[in-house]
Coordinates of C-alpha atoms in Angstrom, one line a residue:
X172 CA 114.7 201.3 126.6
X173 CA 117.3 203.0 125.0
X174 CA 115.1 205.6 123.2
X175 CA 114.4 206.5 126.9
X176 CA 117.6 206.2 128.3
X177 CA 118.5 209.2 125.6
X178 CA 115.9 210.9 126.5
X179 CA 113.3 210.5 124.1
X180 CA 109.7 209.7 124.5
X181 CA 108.5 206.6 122.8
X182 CA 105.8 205.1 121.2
X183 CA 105.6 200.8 121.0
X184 CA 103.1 199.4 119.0
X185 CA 103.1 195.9 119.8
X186 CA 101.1 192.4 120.5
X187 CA 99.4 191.3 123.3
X188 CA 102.2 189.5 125.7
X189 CA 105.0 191.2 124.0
X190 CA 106.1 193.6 127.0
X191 CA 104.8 196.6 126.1
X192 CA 104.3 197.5 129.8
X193 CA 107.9 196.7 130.7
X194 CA 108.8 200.0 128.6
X195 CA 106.5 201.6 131.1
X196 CA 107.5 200.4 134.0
X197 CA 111.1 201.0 132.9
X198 CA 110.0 204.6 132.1
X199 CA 108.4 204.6 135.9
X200 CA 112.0 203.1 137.6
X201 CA 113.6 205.7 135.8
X202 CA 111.4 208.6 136.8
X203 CA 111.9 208.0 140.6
X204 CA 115.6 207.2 140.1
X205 CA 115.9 210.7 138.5
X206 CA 114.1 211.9 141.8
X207 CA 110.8 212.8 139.5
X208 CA 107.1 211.3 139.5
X209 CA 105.5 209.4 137.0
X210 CA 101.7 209.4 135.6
X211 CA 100.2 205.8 134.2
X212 CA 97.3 206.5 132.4
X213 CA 94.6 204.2 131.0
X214 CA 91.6 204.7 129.6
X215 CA 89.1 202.9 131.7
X216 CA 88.4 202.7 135.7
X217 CA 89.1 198.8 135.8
X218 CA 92.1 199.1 133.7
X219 CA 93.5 202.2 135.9
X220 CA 92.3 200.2 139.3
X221 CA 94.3 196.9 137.8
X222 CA 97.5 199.1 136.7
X223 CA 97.3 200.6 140.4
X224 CA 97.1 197.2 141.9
X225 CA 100.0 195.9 140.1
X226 CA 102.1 198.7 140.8
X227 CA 101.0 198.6 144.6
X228 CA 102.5 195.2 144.6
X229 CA 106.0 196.1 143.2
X230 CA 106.2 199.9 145.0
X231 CA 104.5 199.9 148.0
X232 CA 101.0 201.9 149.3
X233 CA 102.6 204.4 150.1
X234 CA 104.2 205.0 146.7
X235 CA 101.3 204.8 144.5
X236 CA 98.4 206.7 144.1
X237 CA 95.0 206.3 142.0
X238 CA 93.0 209.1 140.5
X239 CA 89.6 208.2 139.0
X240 CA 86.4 209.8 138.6
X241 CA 85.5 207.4 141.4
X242 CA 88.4 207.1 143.2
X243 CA 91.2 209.6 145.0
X244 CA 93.8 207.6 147.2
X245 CA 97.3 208.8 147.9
X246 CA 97.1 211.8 144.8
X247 CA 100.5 212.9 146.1
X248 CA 102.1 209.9 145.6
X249 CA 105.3 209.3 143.3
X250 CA 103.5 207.1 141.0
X251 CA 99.5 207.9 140.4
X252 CA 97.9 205.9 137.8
X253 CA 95.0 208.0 136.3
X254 CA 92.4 207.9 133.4
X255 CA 93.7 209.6 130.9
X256 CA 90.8 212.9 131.5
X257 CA 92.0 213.1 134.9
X258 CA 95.5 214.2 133.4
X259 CA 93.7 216.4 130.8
X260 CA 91.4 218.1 133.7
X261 CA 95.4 218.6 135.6
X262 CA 96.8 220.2 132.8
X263 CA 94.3 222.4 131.9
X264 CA 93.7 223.5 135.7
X265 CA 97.5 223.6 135.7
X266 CA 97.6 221.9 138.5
X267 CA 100.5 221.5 141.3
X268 CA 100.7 217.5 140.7
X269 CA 102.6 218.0 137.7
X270 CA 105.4 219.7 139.5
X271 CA 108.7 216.9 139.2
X272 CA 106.9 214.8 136.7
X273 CA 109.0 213.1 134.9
X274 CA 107.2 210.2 132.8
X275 CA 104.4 209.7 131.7
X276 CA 102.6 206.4 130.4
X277 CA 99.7 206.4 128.3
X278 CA 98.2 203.1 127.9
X279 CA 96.1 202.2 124.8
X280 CA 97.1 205.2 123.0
X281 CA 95.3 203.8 119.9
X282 CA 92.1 205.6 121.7
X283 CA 93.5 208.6 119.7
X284 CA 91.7 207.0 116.9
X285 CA 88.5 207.6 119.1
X286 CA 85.5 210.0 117.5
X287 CA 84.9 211.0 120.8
X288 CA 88.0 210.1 123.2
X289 CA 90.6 211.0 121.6
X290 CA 90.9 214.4 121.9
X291 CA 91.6 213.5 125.0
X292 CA 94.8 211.7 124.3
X293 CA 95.5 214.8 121.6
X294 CA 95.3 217.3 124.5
X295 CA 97.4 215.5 126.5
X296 CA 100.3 214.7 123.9
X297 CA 99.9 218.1 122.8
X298 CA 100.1 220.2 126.2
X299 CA 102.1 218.1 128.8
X300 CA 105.0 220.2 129.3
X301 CA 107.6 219.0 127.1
X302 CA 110.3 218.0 129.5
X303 CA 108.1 215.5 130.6
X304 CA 108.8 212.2 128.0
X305 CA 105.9 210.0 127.1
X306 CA 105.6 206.3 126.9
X307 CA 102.9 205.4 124.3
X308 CA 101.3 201.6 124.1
X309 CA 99.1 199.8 121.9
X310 CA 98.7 196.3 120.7
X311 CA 96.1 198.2 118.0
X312 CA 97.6 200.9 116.6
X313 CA 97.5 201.1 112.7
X314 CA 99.4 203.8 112.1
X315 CA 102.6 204.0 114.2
X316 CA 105.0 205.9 112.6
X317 CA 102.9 208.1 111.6
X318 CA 101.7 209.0 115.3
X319 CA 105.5 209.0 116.4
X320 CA 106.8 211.1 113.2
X321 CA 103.5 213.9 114.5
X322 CA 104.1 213.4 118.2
X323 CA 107.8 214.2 117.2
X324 CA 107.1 217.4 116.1
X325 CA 104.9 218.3 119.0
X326 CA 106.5 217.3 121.6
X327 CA 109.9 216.3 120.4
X328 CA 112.3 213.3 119.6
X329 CA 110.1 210.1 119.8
X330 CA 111.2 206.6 118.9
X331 CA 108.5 204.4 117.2
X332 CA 109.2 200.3 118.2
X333 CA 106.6 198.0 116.2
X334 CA 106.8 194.4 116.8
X335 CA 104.5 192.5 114.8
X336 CA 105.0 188.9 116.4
X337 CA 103.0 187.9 119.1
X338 CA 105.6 185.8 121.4
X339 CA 102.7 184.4 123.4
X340 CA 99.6 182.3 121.7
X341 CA 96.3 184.5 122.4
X342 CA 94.0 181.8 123.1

């Protein structure tokens, strides 16, 4: 939180139940404070539907939005969770959504490691504009500081947080 609170993006790497998604939604409260937007991506249509649901229930309808292949509902919304090609396809069709976007979340970043997904994460790390910071999160990441110390030098400052105990027993 204080990585983001200076203005950096941020990259957790941490276990199942840890609160890897309370950096996010930190990263989402802080967005719309600042009077910007904020992107939640995830790499699946049930994981993007689940994210949007949750955030439904803490914002509001009319606050969220949901961008799938399948699925368009409330796109100008302050807070549209999205698969993670959707942003790609926005920033390459430089798209008017991005306009006052402050955050943006990328859940399961380890998908980087992906033969063929990851570029899509790449793209995205590589040509969101820079004033928009990113939150990264993985409970599978196996190279942390390394991704941090790269995304660093493409995109600027970005903090790296590994936890390595699980607080809650994965049964």
């Amino acid at each position: 939180l204080d990585a983001l609170d200076a203005g950096h993006s941020v990259l957790v790497a941490a276990p199942t139940g840890s609160g890897k998604t309370l950096v996010g939604e930190y990263a989402i409260a802080t967005a719309l404070g600042g009077g910007h937007k904020a992107f939640y991506t995830t790499p699946l249509k049930a994981l993007s539907n689940q994210k949007y649901g949750d955030l439904v229930r803490e914002y509001g309808s009319d606050r969220v939005g949901l961008l799938t292949g399948d699925n368009a509902v409330n796109a100008d919304a302050p807070i549209v969770v999205m698969t993670t090609e959707v942003l790609r396809n926005m920033i390459y069709g430089r798209s008017t959504a991005l306009a006052r976007l402050g955050v943006g979340v990328l859940d399961e970043v380890h998908f980087l490691q992906d033969t063929y997904r990851g570029p899509v994460w790449e793209e995205v790390i590589i040509h969101l504009p820079h004033t928009v910071r990113l939150v990264c999160l993985s409970a599978t990441v196996s190279n942390a500081d390394e991704l941090a110390e790269w995304m660093t030098t493409v995109r600027g400052p970005t903090d790296c947080v590994v936890e390595q105990t699980r607080p809650v027993t994965l049964q």
